[in-house]
Short mmCIF file of C-alpha atoms and ligand atoms in Angstrom, two decimals:
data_model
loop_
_atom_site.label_atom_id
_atom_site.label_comp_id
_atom_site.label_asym_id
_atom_site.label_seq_id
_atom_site.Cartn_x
_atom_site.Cartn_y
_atom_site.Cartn_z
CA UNK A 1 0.00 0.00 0.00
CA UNK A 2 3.03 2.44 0.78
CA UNK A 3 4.44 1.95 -2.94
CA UNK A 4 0.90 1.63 -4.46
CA UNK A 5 1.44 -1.87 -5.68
CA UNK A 6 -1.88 -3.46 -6.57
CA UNK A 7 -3.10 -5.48 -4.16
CA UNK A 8 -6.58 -6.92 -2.33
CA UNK A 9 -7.59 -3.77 -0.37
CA UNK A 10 -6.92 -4.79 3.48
CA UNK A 11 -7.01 -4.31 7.41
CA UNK A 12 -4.88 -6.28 10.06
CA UNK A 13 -6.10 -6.76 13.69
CA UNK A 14 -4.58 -8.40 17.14
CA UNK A 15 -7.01 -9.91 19.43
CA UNK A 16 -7.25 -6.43 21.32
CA UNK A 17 -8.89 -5.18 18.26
CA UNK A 18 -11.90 -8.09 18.05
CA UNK A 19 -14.35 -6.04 18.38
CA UNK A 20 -13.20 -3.64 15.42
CA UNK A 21 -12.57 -7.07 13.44
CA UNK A 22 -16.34 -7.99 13.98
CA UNK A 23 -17.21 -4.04 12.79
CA UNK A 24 -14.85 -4.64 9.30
CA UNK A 25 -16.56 -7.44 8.48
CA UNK A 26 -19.94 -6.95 8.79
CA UNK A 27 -19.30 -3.34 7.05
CA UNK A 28 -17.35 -4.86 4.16
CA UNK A 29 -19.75 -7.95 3.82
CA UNK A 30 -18.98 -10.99 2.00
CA UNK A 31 -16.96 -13.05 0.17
CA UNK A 32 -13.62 -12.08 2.56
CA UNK A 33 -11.10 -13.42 2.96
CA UNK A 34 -9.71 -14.19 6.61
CA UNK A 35 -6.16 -14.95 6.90
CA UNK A 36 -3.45 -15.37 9.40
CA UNK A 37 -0.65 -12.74 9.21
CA UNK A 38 1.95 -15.53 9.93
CA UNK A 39 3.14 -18.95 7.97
CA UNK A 40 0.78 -21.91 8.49
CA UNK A 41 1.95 -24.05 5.86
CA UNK A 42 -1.42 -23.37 3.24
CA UNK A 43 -3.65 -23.96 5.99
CA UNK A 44 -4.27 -19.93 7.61
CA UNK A 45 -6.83 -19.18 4.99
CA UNK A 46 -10.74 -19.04 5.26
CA UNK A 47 -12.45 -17.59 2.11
CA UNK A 48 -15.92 -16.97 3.83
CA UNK A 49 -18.74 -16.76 1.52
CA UNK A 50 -21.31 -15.04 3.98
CA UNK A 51 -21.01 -12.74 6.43
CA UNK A 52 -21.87 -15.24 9.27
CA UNK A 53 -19.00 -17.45 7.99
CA UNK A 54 -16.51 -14.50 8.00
CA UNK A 55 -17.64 -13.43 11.56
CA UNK A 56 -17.08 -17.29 12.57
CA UNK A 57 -13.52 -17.24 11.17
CA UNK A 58 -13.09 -14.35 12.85
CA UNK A 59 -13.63 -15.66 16.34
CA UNK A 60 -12.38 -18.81 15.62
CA UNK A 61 -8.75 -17.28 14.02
CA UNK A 62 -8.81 -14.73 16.87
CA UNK A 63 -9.54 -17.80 19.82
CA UNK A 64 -6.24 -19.34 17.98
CA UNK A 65 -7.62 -21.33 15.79
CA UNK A 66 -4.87 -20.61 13.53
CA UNK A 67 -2.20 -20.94 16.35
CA UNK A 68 0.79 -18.50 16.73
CA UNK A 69 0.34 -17.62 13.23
CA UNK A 70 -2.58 -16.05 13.60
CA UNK A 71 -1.97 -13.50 16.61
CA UNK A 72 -2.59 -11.21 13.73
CA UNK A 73 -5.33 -11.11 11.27
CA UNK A 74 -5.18 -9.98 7.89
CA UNK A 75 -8.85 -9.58 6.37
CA UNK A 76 -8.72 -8.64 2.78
CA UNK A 77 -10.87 -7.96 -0.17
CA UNK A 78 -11.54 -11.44 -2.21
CA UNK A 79 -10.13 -11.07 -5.31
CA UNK A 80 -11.66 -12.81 -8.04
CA UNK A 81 -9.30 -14.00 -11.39
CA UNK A 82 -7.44 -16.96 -12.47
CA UNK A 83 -4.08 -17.21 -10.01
CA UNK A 84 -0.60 -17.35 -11.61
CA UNK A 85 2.71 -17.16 -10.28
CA UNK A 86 5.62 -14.97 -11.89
CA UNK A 87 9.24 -15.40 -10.51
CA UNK A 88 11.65 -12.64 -10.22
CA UNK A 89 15.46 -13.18 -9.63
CA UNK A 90 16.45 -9.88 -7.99
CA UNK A 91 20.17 -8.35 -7.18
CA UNK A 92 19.11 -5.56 -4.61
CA UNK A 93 17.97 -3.04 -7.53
CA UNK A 94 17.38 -4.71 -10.46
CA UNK A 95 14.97 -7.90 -11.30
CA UNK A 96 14.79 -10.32 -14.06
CA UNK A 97 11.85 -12.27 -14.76
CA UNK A 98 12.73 -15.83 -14.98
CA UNK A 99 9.81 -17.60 -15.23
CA UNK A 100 6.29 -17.95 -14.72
CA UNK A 101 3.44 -21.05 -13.95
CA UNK A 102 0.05 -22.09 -12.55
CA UNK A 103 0.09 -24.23 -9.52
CA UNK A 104 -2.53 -27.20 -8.92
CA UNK A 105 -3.06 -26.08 -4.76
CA UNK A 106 -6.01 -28.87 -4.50
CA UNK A 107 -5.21 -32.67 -3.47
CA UNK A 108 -7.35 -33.98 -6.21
CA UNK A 109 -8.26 -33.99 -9.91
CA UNK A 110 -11.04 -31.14 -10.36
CA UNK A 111 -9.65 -28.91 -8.11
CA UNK A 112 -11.16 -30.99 -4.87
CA UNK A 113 -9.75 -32.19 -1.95
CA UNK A 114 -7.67 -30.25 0.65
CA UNK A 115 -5.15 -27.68 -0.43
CA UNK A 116 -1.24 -28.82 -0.60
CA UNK A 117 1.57 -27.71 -1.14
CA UNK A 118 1.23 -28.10 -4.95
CA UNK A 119 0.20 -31.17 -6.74
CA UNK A 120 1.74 -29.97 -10.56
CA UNK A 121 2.45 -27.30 -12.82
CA UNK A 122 3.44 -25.85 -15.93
CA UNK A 123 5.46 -23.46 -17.15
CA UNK A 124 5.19 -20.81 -19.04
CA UNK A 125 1.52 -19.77 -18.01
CA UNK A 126 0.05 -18.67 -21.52
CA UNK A 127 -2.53 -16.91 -19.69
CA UNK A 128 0.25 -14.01 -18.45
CA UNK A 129 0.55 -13.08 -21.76
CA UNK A 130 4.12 -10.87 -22.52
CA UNK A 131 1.86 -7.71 -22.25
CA UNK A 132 0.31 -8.58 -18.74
CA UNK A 133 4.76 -9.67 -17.57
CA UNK A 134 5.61 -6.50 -18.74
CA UNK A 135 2.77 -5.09 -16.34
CA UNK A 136 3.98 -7.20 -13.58
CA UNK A 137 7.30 -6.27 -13.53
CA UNK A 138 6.21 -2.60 -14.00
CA UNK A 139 3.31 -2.39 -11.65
CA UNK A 140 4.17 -5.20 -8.99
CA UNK A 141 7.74 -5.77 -9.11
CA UNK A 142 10.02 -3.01 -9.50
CA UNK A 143 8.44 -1.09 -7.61
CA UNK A 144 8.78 -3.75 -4.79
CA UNK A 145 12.56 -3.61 -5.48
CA UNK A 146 12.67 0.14 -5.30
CA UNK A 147 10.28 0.42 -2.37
CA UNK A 148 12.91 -2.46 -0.39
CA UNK A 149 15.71 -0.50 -1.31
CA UNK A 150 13.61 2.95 -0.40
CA UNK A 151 13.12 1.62 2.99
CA UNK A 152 16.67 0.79 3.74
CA UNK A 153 16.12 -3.41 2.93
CA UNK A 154 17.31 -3.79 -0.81
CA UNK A 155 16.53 -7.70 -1.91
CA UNK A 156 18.72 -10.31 -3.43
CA UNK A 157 17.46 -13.29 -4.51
CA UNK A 158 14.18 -14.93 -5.49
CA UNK A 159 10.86 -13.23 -5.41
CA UNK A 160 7.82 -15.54 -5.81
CA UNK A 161 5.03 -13.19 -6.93
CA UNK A 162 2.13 -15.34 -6.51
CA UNK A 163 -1.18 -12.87 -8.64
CA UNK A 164 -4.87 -12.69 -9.14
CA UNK A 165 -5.83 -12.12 -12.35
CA UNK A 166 -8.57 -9.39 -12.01
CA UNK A 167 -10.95 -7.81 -14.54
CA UNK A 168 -8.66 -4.27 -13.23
CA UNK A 169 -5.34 -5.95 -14.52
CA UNK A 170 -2.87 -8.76 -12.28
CA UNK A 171 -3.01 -7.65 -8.37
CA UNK A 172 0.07 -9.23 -6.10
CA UNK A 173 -1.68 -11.64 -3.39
CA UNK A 174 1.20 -12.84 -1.70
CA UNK A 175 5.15 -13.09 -1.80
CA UNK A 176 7.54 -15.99 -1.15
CA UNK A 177 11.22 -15.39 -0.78
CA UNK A 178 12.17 -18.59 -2.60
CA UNK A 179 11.37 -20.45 -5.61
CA UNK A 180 8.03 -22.66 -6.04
CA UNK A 181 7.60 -26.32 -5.63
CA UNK A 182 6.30 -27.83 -7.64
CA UNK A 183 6.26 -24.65 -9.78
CA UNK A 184 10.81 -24.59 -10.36
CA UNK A 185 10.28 -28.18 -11.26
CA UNK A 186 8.56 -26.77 -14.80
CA UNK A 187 10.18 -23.17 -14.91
CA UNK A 188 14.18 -24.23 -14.34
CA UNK A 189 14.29 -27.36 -17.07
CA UNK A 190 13.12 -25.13 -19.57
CA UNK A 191 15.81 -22.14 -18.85
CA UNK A 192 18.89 -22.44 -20.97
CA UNK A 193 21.04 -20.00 -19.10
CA UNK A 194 23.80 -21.07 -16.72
CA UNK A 195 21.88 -20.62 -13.48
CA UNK A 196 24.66 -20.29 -11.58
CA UNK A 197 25.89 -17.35 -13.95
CA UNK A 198 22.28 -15.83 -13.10
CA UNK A 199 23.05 -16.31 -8.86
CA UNK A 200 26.45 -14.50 -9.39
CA UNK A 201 25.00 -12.12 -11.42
CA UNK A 202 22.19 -11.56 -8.26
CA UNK A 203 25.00 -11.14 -6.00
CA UNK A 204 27.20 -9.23 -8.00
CA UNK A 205 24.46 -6.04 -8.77
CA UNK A 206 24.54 -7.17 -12.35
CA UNK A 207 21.48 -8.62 -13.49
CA UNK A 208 20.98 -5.36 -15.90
CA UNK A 209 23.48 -6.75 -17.72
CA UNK A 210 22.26 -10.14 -18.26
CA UNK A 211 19.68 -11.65 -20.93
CA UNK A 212 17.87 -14.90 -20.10
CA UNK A 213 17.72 -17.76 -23.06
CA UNK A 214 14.86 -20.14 -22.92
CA UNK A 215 13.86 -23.46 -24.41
CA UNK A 216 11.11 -23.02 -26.95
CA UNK A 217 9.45 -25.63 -24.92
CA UNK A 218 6.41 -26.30 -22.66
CA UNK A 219 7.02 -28.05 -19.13
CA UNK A 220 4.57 -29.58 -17.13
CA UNK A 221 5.50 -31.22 -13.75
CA UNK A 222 3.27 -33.79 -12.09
CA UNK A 223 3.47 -34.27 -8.23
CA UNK A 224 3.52 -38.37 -7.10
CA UNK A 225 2.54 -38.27 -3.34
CA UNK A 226 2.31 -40.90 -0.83
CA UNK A 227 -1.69 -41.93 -0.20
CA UNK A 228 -3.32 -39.60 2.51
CA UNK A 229 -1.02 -36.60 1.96
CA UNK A 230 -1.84 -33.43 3.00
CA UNK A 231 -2.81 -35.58 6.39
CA UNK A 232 -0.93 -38.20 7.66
CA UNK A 233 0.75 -41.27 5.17
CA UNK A 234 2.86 -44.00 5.51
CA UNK A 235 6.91 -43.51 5.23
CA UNK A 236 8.82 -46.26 4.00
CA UNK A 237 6.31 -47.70 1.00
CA UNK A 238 8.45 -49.25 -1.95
CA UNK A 239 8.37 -47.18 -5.39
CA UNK A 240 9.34 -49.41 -8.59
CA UNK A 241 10.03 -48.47 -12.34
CA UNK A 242 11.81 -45.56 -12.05
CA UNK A 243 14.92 -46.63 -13.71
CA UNK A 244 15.56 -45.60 -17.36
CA UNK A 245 13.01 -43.03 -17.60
CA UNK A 246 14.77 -40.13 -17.87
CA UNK A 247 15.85 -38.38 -21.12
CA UNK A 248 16.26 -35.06 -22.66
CA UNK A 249 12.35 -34.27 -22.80
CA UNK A 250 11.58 -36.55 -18.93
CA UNK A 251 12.82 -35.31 -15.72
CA UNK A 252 12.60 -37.58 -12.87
CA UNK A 253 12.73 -35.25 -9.47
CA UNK A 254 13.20 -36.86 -6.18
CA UNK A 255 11.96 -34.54 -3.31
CA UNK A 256 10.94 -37.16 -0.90
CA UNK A 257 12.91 -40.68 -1.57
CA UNK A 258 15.66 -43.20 -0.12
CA UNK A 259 17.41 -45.76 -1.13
CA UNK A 260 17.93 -48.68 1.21
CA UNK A 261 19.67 -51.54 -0.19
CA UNK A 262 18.67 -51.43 -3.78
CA UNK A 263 15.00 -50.41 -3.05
CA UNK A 264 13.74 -46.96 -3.64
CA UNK A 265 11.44 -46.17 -0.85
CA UNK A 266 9.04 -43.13 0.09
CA UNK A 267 10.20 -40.64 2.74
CA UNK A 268 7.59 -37.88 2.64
CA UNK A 269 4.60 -36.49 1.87
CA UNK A 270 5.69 -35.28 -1.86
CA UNK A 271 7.30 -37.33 -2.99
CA UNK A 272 8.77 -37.70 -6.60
CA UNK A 273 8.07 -35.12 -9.36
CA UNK A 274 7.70 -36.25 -13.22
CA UNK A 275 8.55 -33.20 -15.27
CA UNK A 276 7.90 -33.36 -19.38
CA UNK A 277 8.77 -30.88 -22.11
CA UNK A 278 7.03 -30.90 -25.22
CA UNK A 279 6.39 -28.31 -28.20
CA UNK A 280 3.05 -28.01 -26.76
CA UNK A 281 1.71 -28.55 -23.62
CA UNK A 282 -0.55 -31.29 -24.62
CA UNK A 283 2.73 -33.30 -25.45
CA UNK A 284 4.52 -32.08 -21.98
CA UNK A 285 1.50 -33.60 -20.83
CA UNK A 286 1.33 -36.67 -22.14
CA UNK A 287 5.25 -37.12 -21.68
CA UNK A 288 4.36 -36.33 -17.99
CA UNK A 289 1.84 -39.16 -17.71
CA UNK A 290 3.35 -41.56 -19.71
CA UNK A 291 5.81 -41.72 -17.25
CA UNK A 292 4.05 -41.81 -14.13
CA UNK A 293 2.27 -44.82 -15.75
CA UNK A 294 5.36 -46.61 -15.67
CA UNK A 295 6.29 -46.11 -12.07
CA UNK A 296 4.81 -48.92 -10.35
CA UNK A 297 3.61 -47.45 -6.45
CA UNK A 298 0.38 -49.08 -5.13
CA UNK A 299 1.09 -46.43 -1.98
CA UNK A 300 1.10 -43.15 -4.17
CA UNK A 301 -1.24 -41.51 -6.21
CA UNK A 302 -1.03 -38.28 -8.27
CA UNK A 303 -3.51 -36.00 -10.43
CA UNK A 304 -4.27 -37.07 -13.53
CA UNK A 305 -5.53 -33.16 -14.72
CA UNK A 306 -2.55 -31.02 -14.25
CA UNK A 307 -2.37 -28.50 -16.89
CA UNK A 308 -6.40 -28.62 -17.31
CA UNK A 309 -7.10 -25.06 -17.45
CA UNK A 310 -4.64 -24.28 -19.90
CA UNK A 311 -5.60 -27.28 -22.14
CA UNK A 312 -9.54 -26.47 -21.49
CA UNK A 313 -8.32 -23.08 -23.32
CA UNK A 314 -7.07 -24.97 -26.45
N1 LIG B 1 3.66 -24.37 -4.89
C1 LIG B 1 3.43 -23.35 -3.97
C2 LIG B 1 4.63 -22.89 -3.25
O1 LIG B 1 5.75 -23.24 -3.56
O2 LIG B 1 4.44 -22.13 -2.32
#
């Protein structure tokens, strides 16, 4: 709000301010979204629908219902759009875009379920269209970069815009310092660049002076996770088939795996990511899948609709 970056018009509140919580709600009305002010891993979000339900969060977030993270209260303004994420590689002044996708937050195919972590994605996101990048970076991100550096607290390193598509053009929901998962899984295979030239170049002040080369390729990364993840799952469960799948246009990811003995074995929640490129994103698809068909783990299962919006759009 400071550095007029567009964002869901807000209000923050401690539990000494319940009372004028209650008041904001019932005079901005519904949908609202209720959130806690600290990290709590996907989970510190109620959009309420009706002003009753927003009122309920309300107590319940301000009774702890969101524990520690939610000594403070952010209710905001629920921004309706399509949500994509742009990535920014930033040296204290200057940003580069490198990269942006569309997440799959639900557990299951149709957008059901619980949300995760991230069950897939694909990179680019067609739907930020060069025009709408170039708006980001003007609108959202440099001026985050210049505000940082404004205030004393210039950034180097990652910024993870994640935006609402709105009818009034892309407003910034949130930021992560850090790179997406699954959403780096899709953006970094198809990057041609010597990344580590690019991290130098972050720390050195020089990204102005650096160009980003990209694969004219589509990536789409599907998330394998072990049965009843986002709640609890077994550890340990074997995972067969993965050898020999990997070429130039397959990725095989291991984010949660061991080896004991020669077995590979689940040791998380996510647990293996199956990245494909393709000169379309039907055919990262299909690459994607074809793959995951071949890995033979009775205790996993995956989505079998990542990249459905996109697709939907033909
Ligand atoms: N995939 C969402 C995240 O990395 O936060």
């Amino acid at each position: 709000t400071r550095h007029n970056i567009p964002t869901a018009r807000y209000r923050t509140f401690t539990q000494a301010d319940a009372e004028a919580a209650r008041a904001y709600v019932r005079a901005e009305g519904a949908p609202i979204v209720i959130k806690a002010d600290g990290l709590a891993a996907g989970k510190g979000v109620v959009v309420a629908t009706t002003p009753a339900e927003a009122l309920a969060a309300v107590d319940d977030a301000l009774a702890g219902g969101f524990g520690a993270a939610g000594a403070t209260l952010v209710i905001e303004e629920c921004l309706v759009g399509e949500e994509a994420s742009l990535f920014a590689l930033c040296d204290g002044r200057h940003a580069l875009e490198i990269g942006t996708a569309q997440d799959h937050k639900r557990a299951f195919d149709g957008d059901q379920g619980p949300n995760t972590g991230g069950m897939g994605a694909y990179s680019p996101a067609p739907v930020l269209t060069d025009a709408l990048v170039e708006q980001v970076m003007a609108r959202i991100i440099r001026p985050t970069l210049a505000g940082m550096a404004e205030e004393g607290h210039p950034f180097t390193g990652f910024l993870y815009a994640g935006l609402m598509l709105t009818a009034d053009g892309p407003k910034l929901i949130e930021y992560n310092v850090r790179f997406g998962d699954p959403e780096c899984q899709a953006v970094l295979p198809r990057l041609m660049t010597d990344l580590c030239q690019l991290l130098l170049g972050a720390l050195d002040g020089q990204l102005h002076h650096m160009n980003l080369r990209w694969l004219p390729l589509h990536a789409l990364s599907v998330v394998m996770a072990a049965k009843g993840y986002p709640g609890s799952y077994a550890k340990g469960t074997e995972i067969r088939g993965t050898e020999g799948l990997e070429s130039d246009d397959l990725l095989l990811f291991h984010a949660g795996t061991r080896r004991e003995g020669g077995r590979l074995l689940a040791h998380g929640g996510r647990v293996l990511n199956v990245t494909g490129l393709g000169t379309t994103l039907a055919e990262a698809q299909a690459r994607a899948y074809a793959a995951v068909d071949r890995i033979d783990w009775p205790d996993g299962f995956c989505r079998r609709d990542i990249g459905w919006r996109e697709l939907q759009r033909g």
